[in-house]
mmCIF file with all atom_site columns, C-alpha atoms in Angstrom:
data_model
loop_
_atom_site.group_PDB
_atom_site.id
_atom_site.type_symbol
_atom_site.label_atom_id
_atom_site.label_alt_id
_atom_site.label_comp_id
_atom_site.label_asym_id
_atom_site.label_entity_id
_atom_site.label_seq_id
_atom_site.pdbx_PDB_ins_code
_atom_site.Cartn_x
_atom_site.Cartn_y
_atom_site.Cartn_z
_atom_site.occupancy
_atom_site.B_iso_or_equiv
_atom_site.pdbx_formal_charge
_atom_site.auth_seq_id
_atom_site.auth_comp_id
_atom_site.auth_asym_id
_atom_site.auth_atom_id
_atom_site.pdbx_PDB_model_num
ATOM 1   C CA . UNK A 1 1   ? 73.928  50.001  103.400 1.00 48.00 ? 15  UNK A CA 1
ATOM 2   C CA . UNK A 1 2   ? 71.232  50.693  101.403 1.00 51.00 ? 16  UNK A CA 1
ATOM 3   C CA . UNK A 1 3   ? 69.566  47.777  99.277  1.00 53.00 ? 17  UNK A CA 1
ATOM 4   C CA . UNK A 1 4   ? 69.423  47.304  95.134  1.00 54.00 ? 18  UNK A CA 1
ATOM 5   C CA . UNK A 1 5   ? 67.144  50.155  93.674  1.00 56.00 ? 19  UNK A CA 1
ATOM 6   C CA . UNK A 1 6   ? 64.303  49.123  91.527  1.00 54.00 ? 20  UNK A CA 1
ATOM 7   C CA . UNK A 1 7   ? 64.694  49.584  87.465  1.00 54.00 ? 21  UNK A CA 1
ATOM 8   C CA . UNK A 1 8   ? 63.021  52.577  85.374  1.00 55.00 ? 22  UNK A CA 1
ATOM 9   C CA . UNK A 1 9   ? 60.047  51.024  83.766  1.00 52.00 ? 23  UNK A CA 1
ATOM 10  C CA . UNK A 1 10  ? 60.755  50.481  79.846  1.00 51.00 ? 24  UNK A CA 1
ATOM 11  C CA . UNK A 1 11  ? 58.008  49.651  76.602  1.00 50.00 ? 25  UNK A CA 1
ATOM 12  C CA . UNK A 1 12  ? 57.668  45.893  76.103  1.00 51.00 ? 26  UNK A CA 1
ATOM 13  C CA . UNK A 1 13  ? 55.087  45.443  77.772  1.00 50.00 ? 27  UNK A CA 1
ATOM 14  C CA . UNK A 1 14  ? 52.777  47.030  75.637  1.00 49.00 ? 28  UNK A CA 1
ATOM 15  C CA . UNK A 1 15  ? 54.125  44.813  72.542  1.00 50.00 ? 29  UNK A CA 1
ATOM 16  C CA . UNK A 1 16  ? 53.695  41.940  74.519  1.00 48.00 ? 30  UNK A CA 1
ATOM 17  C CA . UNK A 1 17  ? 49.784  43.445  73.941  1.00 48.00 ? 31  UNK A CA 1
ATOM 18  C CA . UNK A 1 18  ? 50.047  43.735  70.490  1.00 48.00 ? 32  UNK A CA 1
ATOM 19  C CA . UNK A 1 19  ? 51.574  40.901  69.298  1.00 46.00 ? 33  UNK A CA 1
ATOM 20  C CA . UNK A 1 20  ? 48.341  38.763  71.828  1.00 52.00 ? 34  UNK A CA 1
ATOM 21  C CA . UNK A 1 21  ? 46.326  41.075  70.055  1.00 55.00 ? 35  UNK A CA 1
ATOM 22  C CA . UNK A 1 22  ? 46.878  39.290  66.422  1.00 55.00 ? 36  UNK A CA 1
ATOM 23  C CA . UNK A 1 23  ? 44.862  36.006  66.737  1.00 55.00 ? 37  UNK A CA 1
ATOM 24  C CA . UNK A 1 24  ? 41.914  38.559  67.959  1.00 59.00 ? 38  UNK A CA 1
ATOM 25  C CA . UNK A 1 25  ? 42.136  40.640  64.704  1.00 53.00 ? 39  UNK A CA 1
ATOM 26  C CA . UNK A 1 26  ? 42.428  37.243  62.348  1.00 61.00 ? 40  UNK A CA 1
ATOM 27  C CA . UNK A 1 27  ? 39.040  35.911  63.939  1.00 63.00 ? 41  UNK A CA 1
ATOM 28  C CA . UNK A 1 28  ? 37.225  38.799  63.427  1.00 60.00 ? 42  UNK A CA 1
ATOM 29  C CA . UNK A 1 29  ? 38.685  38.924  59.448  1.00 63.00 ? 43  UNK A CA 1
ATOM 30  C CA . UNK A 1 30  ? 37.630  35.640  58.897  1.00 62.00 ? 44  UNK A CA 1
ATOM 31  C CA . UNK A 1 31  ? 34.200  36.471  60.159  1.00 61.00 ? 45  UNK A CA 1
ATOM 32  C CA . UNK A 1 32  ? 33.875  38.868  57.877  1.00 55.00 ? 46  UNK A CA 1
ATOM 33  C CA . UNK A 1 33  ? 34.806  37.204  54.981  1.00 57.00 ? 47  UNK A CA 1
ATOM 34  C CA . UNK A 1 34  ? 32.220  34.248  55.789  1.00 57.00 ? 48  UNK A CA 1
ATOM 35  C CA . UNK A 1 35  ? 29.916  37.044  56.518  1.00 55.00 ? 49  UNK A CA 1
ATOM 36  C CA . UNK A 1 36  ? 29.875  38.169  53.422  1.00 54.00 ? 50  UNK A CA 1
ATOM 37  C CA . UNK A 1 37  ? 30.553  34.577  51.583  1.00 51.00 ? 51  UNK A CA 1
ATOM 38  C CA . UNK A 1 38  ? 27.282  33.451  53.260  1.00 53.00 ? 52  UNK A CA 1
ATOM 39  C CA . UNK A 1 39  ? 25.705  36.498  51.804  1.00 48.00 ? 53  UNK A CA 1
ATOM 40  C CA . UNK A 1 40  ? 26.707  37.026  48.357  1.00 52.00 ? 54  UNK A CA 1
ATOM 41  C CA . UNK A 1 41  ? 27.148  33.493  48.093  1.00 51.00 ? 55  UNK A CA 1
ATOM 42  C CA . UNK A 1 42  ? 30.497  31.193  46.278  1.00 47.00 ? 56  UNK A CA 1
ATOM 43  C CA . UNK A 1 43  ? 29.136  32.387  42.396  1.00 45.00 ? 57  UNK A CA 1
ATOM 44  C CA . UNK A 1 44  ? 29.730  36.083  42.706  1.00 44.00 ? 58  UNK A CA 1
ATOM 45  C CA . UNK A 1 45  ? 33.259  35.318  43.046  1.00 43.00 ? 59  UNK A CA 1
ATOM 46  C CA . UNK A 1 46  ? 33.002  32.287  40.346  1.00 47.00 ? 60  UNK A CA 1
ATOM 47  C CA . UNK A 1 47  ? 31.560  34.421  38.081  1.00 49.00 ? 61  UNK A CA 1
ATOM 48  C CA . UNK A 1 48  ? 33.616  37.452  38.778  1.00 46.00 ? 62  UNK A CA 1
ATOM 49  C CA . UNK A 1 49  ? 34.649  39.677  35.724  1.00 46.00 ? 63  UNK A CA 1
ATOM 50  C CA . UNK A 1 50  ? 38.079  38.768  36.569  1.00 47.00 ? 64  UNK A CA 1
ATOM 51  C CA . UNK A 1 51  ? 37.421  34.993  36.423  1.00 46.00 ? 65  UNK A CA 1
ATOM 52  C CA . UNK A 1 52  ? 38.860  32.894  33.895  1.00 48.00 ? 66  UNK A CA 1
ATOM 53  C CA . UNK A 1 53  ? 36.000  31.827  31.448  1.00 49.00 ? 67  UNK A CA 1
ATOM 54  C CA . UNK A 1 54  ? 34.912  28.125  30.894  1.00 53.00 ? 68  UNK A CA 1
ATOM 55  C CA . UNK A 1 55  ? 36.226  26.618  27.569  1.00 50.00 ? 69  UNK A CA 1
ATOM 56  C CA . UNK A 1 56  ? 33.297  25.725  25.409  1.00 50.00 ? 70  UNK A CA 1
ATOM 57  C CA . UNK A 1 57  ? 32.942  21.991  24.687  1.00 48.00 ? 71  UNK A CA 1
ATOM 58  C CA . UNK A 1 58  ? 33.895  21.183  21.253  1.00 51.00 ? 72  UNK A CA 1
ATOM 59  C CA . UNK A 1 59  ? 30.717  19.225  19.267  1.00 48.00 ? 73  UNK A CA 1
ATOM 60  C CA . UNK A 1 60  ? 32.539  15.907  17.384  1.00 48.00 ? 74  UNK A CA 1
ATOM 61  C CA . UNK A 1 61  ? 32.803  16.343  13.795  1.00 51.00 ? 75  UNK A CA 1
ATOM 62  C CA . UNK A 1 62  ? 31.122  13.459  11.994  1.00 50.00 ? 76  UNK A CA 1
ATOM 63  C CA . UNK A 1 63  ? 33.557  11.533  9.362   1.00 49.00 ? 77  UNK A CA 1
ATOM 64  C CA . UNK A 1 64  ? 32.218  12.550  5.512   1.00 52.00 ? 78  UNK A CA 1
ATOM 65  C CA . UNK A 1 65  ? 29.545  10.772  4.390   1.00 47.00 ? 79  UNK A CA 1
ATOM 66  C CA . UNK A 1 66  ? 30.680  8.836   1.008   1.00 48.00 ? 80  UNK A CA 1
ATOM 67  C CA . UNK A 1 67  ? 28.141  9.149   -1.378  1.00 44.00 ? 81  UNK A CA 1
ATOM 68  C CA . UNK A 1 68  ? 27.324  6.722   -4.354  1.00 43.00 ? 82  UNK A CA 1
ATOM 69  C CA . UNK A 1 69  ? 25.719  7.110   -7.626  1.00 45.00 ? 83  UNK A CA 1
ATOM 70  C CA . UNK A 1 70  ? 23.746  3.408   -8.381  1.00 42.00 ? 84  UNK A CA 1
ATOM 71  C CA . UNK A 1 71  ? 23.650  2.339   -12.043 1.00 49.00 ? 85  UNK A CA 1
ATOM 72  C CA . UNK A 1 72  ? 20.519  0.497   -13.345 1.00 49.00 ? 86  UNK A CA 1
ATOM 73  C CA . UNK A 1 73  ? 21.479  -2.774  -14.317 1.00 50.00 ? 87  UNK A CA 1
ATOM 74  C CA . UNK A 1 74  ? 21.225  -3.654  -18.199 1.00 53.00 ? 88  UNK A CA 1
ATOM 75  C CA . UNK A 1 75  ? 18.617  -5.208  -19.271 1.00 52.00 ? 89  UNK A CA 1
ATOM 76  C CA . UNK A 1 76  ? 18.227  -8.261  -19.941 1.00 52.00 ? 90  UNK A CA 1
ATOM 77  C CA . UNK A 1 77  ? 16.428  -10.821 -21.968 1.00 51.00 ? 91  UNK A CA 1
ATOM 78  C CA . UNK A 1 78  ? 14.539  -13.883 -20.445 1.00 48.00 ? 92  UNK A CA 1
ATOM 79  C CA . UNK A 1 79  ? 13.257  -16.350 -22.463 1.00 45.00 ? 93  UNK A CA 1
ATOM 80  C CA . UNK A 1 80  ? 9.604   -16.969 -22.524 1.00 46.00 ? 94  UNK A CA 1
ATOM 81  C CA . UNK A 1 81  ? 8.802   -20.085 -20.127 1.00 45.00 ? 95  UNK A CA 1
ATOM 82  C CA . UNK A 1 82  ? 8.018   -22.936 -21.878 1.00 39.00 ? 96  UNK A CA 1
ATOM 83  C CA . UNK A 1 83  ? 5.137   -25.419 -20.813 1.00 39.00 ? 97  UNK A CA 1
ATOM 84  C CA . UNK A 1 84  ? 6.458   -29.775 -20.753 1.00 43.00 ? 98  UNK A CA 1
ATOM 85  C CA . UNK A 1 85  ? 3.107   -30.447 -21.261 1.00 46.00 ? 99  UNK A CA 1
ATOM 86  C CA . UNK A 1 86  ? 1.346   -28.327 -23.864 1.00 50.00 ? 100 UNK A CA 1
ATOM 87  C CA . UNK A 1 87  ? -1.920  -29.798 -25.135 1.00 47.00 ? 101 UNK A CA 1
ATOM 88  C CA . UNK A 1 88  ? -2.979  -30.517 -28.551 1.00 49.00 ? 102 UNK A CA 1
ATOM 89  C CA . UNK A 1 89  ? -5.229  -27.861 -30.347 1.00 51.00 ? 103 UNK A CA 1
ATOM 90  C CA . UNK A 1 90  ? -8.321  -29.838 -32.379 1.00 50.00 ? 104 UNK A CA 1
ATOM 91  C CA . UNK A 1 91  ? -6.717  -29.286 -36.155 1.00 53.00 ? 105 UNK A CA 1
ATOM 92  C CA . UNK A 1 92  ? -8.549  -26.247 -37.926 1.00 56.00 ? 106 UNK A CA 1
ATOM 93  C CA . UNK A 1 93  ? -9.677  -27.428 -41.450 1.00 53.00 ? 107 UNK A CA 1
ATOM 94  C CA . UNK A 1 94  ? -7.664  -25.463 -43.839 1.00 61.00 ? 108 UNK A CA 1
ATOM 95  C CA . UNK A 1 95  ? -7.442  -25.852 -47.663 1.00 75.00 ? 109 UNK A CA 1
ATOM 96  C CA . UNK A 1 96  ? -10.299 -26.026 -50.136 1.00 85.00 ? 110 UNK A CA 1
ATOM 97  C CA . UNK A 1 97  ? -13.831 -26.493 -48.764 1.00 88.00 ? 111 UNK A CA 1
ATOM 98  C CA . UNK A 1 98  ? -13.918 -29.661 -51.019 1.00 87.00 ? 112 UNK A CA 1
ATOM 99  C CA . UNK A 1 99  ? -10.975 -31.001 -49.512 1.00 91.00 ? 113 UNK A CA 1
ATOM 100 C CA . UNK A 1 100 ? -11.162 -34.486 -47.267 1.00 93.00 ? 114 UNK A CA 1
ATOM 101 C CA . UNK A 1 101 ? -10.582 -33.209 -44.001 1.00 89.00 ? 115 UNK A CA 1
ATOM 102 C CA . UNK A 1 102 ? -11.525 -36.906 -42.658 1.00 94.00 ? 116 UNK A CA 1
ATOM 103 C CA . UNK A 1 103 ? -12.774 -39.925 -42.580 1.00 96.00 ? 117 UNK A CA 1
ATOM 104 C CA . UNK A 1 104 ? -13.686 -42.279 -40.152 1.00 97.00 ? 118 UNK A CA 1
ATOM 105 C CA . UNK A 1 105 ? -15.996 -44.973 -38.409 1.00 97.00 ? 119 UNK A CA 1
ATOM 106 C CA . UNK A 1 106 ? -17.823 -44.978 -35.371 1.00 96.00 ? 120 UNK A CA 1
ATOM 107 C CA . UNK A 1 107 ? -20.184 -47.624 -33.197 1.00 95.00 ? 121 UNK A CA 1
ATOM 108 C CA . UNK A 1 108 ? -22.991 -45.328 -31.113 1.00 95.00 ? 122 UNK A CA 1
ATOM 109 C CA . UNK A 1 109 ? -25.105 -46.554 -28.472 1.00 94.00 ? 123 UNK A CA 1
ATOM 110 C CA . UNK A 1 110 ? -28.157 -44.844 -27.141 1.00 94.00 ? 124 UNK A CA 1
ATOM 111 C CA . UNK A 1 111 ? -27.609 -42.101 -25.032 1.00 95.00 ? 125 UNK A CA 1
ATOM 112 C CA . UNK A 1 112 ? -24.691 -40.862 -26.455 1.00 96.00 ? 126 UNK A CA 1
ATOM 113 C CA . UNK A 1 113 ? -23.341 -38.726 -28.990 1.00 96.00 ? 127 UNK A CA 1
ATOM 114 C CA . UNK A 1 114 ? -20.690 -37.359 -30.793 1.00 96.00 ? 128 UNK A CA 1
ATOM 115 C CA . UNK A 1 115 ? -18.969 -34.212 -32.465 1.00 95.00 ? 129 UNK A CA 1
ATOM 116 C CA . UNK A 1 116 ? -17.312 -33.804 -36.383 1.00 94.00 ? 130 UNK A CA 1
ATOM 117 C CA . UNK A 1 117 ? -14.113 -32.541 -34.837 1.00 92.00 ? 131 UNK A CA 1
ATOM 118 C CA . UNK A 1 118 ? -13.631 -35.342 -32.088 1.00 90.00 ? 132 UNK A CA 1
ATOM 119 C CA . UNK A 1 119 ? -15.463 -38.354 -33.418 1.00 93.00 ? 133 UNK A CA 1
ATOM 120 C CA . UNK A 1 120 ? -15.041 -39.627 -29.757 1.00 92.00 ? 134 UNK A CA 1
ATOM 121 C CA . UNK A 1 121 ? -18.832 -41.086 -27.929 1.00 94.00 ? 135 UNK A CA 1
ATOM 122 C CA . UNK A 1 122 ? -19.653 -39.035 -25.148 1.00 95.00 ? 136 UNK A CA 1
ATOM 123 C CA . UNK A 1 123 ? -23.260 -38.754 -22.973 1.00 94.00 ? 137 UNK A CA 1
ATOM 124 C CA . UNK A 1 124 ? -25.816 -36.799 -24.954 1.00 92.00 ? 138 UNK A CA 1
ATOM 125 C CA . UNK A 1 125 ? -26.098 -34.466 -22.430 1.00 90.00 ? 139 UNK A CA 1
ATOM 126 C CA . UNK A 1 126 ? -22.383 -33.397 -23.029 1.00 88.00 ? 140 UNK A CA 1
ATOM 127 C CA . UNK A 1 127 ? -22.708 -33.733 -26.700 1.00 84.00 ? 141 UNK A CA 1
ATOM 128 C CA . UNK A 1 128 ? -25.773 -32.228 -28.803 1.00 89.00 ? 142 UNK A CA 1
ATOM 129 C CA . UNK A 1 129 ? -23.971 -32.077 -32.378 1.00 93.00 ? 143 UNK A CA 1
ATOM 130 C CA . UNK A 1 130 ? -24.795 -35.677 -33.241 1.00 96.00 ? 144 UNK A CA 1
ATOM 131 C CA . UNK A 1 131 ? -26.752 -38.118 -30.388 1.00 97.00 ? 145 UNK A CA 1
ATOM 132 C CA . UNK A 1 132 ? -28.792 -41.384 -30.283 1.00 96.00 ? 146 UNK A CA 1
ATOM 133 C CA . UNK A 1 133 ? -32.530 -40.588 -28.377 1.00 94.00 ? 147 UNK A CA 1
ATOM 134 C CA . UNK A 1 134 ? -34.836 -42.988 -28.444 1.00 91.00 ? 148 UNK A CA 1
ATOM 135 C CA . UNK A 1 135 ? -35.328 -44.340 -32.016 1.00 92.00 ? 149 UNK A CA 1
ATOM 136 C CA . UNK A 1 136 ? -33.340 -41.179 -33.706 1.00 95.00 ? 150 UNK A CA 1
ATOM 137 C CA . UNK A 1 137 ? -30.013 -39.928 -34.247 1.00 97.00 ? 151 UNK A CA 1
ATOM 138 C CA . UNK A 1 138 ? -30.703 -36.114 -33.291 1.00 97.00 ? 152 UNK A CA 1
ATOM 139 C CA . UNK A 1 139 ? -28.811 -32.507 -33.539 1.00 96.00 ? 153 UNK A CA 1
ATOM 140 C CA . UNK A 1 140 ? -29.079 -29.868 -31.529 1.00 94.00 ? 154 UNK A CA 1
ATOM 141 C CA . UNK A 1 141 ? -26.692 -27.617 -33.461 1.00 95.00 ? 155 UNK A CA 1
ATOM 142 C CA . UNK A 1 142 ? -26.195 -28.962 -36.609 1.00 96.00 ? 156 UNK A CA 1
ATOM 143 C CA . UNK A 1 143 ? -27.877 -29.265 -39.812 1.00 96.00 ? 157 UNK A CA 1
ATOM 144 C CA . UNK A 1 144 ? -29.124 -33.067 -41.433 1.00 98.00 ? 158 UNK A CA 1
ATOM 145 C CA . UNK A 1 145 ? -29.827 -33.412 -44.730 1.00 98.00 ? 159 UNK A CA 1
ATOM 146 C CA . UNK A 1 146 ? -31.828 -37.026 -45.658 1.00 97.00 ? 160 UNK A CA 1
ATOM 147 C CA . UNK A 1 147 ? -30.160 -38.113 -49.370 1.00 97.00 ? 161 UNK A CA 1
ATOM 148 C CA . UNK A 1 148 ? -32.692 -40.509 -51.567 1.00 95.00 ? 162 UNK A CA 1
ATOM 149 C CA . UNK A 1 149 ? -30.781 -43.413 -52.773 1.00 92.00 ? 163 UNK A CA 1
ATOM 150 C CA . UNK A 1 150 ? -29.883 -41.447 -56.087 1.00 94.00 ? 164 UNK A CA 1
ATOM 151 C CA . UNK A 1 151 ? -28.577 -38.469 -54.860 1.00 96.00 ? 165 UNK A CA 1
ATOM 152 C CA . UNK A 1 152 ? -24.815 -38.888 -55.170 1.00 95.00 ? 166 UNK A CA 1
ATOM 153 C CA . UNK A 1 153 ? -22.556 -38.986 -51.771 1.00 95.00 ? 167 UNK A CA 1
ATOM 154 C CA . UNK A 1 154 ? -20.241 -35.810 -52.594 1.00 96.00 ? 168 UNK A CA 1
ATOM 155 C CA . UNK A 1 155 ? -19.384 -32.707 -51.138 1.00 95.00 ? 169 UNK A CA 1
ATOM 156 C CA . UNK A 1 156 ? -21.608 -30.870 -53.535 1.00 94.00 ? 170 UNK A CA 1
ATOM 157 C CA . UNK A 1 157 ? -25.011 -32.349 -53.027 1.00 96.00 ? 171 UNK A CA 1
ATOM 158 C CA . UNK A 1 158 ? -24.189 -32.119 -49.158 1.00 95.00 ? 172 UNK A CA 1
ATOM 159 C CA . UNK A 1 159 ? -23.625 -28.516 -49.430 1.00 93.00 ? 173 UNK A CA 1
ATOM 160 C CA . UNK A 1 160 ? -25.956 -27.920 -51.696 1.00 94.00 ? 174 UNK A CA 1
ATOM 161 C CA . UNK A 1 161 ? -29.566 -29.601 -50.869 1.00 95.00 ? 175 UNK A CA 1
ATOM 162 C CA . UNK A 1 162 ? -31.408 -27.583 -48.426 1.00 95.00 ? 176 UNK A CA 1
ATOM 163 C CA . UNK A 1 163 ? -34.061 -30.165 -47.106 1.00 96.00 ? 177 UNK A CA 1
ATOM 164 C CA . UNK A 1 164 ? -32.689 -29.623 -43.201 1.00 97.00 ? 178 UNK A CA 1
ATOM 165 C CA . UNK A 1 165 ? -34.149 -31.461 -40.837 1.00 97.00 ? 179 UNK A CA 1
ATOM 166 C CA . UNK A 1 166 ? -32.979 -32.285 -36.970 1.00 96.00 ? 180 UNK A CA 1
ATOM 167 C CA . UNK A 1 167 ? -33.118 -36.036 -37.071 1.00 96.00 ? 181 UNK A CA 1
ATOM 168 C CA . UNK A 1 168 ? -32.746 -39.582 -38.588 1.00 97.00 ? 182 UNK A CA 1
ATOM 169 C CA . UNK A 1 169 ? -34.109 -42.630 -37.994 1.00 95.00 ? 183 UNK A CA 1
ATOM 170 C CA . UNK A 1 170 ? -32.115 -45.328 -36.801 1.00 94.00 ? 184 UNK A CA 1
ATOM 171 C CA . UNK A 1 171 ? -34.466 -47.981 -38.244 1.00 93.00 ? 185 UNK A CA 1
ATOM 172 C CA . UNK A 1 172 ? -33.038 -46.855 -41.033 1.00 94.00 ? 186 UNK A CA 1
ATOM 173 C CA . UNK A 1 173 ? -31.458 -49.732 -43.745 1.00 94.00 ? 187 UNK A CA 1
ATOM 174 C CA . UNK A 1 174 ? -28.116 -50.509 -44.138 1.00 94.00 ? 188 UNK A CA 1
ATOM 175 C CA . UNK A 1 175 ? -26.549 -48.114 -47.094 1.00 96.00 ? 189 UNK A CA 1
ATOM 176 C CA . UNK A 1 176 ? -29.019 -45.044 -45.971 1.00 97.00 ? 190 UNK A CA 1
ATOM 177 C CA . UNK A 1 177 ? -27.323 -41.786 -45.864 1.00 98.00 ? 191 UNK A CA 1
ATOM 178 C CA . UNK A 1 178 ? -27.581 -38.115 -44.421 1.00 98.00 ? 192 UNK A CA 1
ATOM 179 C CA . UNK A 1 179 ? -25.382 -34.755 -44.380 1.00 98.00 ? 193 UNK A CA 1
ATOM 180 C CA . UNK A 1 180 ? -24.344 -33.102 -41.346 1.00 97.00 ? 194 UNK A CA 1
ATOM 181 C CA . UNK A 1 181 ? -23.603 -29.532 -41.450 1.00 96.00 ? 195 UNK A CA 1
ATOM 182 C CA . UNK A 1 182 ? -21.813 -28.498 -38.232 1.00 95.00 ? 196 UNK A CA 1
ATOM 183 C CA . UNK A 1 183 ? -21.660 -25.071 -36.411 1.00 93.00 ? 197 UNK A CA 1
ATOM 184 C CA . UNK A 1 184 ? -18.164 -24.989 -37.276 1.00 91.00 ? 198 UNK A CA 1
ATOM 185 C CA . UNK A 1 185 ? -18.417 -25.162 -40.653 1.00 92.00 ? 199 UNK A CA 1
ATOM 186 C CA . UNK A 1 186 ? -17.579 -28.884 -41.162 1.00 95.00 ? 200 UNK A CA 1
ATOM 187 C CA . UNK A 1 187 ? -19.477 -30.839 -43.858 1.00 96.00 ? 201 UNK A CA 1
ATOM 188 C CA . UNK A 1 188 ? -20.222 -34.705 -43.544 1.00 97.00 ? 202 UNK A CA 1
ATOM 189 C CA . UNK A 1 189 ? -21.915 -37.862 -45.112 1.00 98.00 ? 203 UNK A CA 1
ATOM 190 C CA . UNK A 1 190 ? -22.519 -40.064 -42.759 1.00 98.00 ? 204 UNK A CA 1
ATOM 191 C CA . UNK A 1 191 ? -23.831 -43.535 -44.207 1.00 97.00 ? 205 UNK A CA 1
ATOM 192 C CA . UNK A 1 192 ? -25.359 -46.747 -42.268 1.00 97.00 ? 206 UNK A CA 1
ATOM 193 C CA . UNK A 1 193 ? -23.359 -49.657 -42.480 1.00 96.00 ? 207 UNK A CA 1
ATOM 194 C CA . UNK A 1 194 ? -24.294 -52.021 -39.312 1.00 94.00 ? 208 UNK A CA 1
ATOM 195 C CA . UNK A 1 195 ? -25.877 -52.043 -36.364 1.00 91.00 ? 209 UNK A CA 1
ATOM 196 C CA . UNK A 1 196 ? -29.273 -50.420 -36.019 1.00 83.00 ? 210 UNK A CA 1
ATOM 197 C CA . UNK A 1 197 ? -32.220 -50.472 -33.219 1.00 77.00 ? 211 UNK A CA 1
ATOM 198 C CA . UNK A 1 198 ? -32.688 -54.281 -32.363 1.00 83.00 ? 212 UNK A CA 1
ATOM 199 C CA . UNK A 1 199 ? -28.412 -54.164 -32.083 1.00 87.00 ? 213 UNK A CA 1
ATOM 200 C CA . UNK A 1 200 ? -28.739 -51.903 -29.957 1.00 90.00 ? 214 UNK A CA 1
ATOM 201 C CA . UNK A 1 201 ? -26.069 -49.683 -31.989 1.00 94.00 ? 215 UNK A CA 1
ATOM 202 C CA . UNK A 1 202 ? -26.087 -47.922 -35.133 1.00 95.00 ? 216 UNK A CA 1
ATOM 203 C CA . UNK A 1 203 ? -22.247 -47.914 -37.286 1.00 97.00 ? 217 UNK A CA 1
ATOM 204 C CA . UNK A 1 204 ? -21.850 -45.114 -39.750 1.00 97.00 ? 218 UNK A CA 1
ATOM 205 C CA . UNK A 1 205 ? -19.302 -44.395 -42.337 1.00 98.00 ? 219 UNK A CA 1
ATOM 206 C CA . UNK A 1 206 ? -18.595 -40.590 -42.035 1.00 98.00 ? 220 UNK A CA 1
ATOM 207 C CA . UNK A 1 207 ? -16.765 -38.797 -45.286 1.00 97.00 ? 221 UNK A CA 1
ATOM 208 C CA . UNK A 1 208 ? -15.775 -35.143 -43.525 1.00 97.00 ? 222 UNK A CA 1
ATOM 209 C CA . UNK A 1 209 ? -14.677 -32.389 -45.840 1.00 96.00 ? 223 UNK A CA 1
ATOM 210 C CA . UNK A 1 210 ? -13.409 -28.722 -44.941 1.00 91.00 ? 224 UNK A CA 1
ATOM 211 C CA . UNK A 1 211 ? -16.448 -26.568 -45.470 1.00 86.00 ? 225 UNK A CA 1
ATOM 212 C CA . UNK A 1 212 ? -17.123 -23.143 -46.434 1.00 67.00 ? 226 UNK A CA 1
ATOM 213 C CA . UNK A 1 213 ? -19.941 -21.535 -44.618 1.00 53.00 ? 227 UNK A CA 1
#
């Protein structure tokens, strides 16, 4: 009896090829593709026409500025300052020349002097209007006028007689007189009523009127 005959030979095994065949053709794909990755490089395809543009960033919008209009204050008035301590202005002789503008008495040593507007002793050095120097009451801005004994002791003979001279003696005798015409315009008889060189001080009687000159 004659054994089991062999079977006709059929077509799978050649898919069997094919389908072994795939993982061949997906290596060499991928190959490619880095191939040509590596090549080109990733921004060809970033930048492709077809890619989807970047949005622009958006710049921050500053808040409005608020803007003010400044007014000039009104103005306003401030009092002029006012000094506590304001000093004393030496009176200015108004009125008629004739008028009294003073009168007074005052003690002078040696070596110091005085003027028609203060009456107040100070050195000689400070003080050339009127000054004791050695045996004479001097001037070195004023005017002295030497009356005689009958020449009457008024404004008008003071302003009057011209016989200027620079000093007066001060061994003079009690009741002598002279004029004194200051710089400022002050007119004076002064007249001897104590005192003298061997005192050591000289007292005189002054009668000050306004002046004109």
């Amino acid at each position: 009896m004659a054994g089991p005959q062999p079977l006709p030979p059929t077509d799978e095994p050649p898919r069997r090829r094919r389908f072994a065949d795939a993982p061949a053709w997906i290596s060499a794909l991928t190959g490619v593709a880095g191939l040509l990755l590596g090549f080109l490089g990733l921004p060809v395809f970033l930048h492709s026409p077809t890619a989807a543009p970047k949005a622009a960033p958006t710049a921050a919008t500053a808040p409005p500025v608020e803007t003010t209009t400044a007014s000039a204050p009104p103005p306003t008035t401030t009092p002029p300052e006012t000094s506590l301590a304001t000093p004393t202005p030496t009176p200015t002789p108004t009125g008629k020349a004739s008028d009294v503008y003073r009168t007074a008495t005052v003690e002078l040593t040696e070596d110091y002097g005085f003027a028609l507007d203060k009456l107040r002793p100070v050195s000689r050095d400070d003080q050339k209007e009127i000054y004791w120097y050695s045996s004479w009451l001097e001037t070195d801005t004023a005017q002295f006028v030497v009356l005689d004994r009958k020449e009457p002791s008024s404004y008008e003979t003071c302003s009057t007689v011209t016989r200027f001279t620079n000093r007066f003696s001060v061994w003079s005798n009690v009741g002598d007189r002279f004029c004194v015409l200051a710089p400022n315009g002050l007119v004076a008889l002064a007249e001897l009523t104590g005192g003298g060189r061997d005192a050591d001080f000289v007292q005189l009687k002054l009668t000050i009127w306004r002046g004109t000159y």
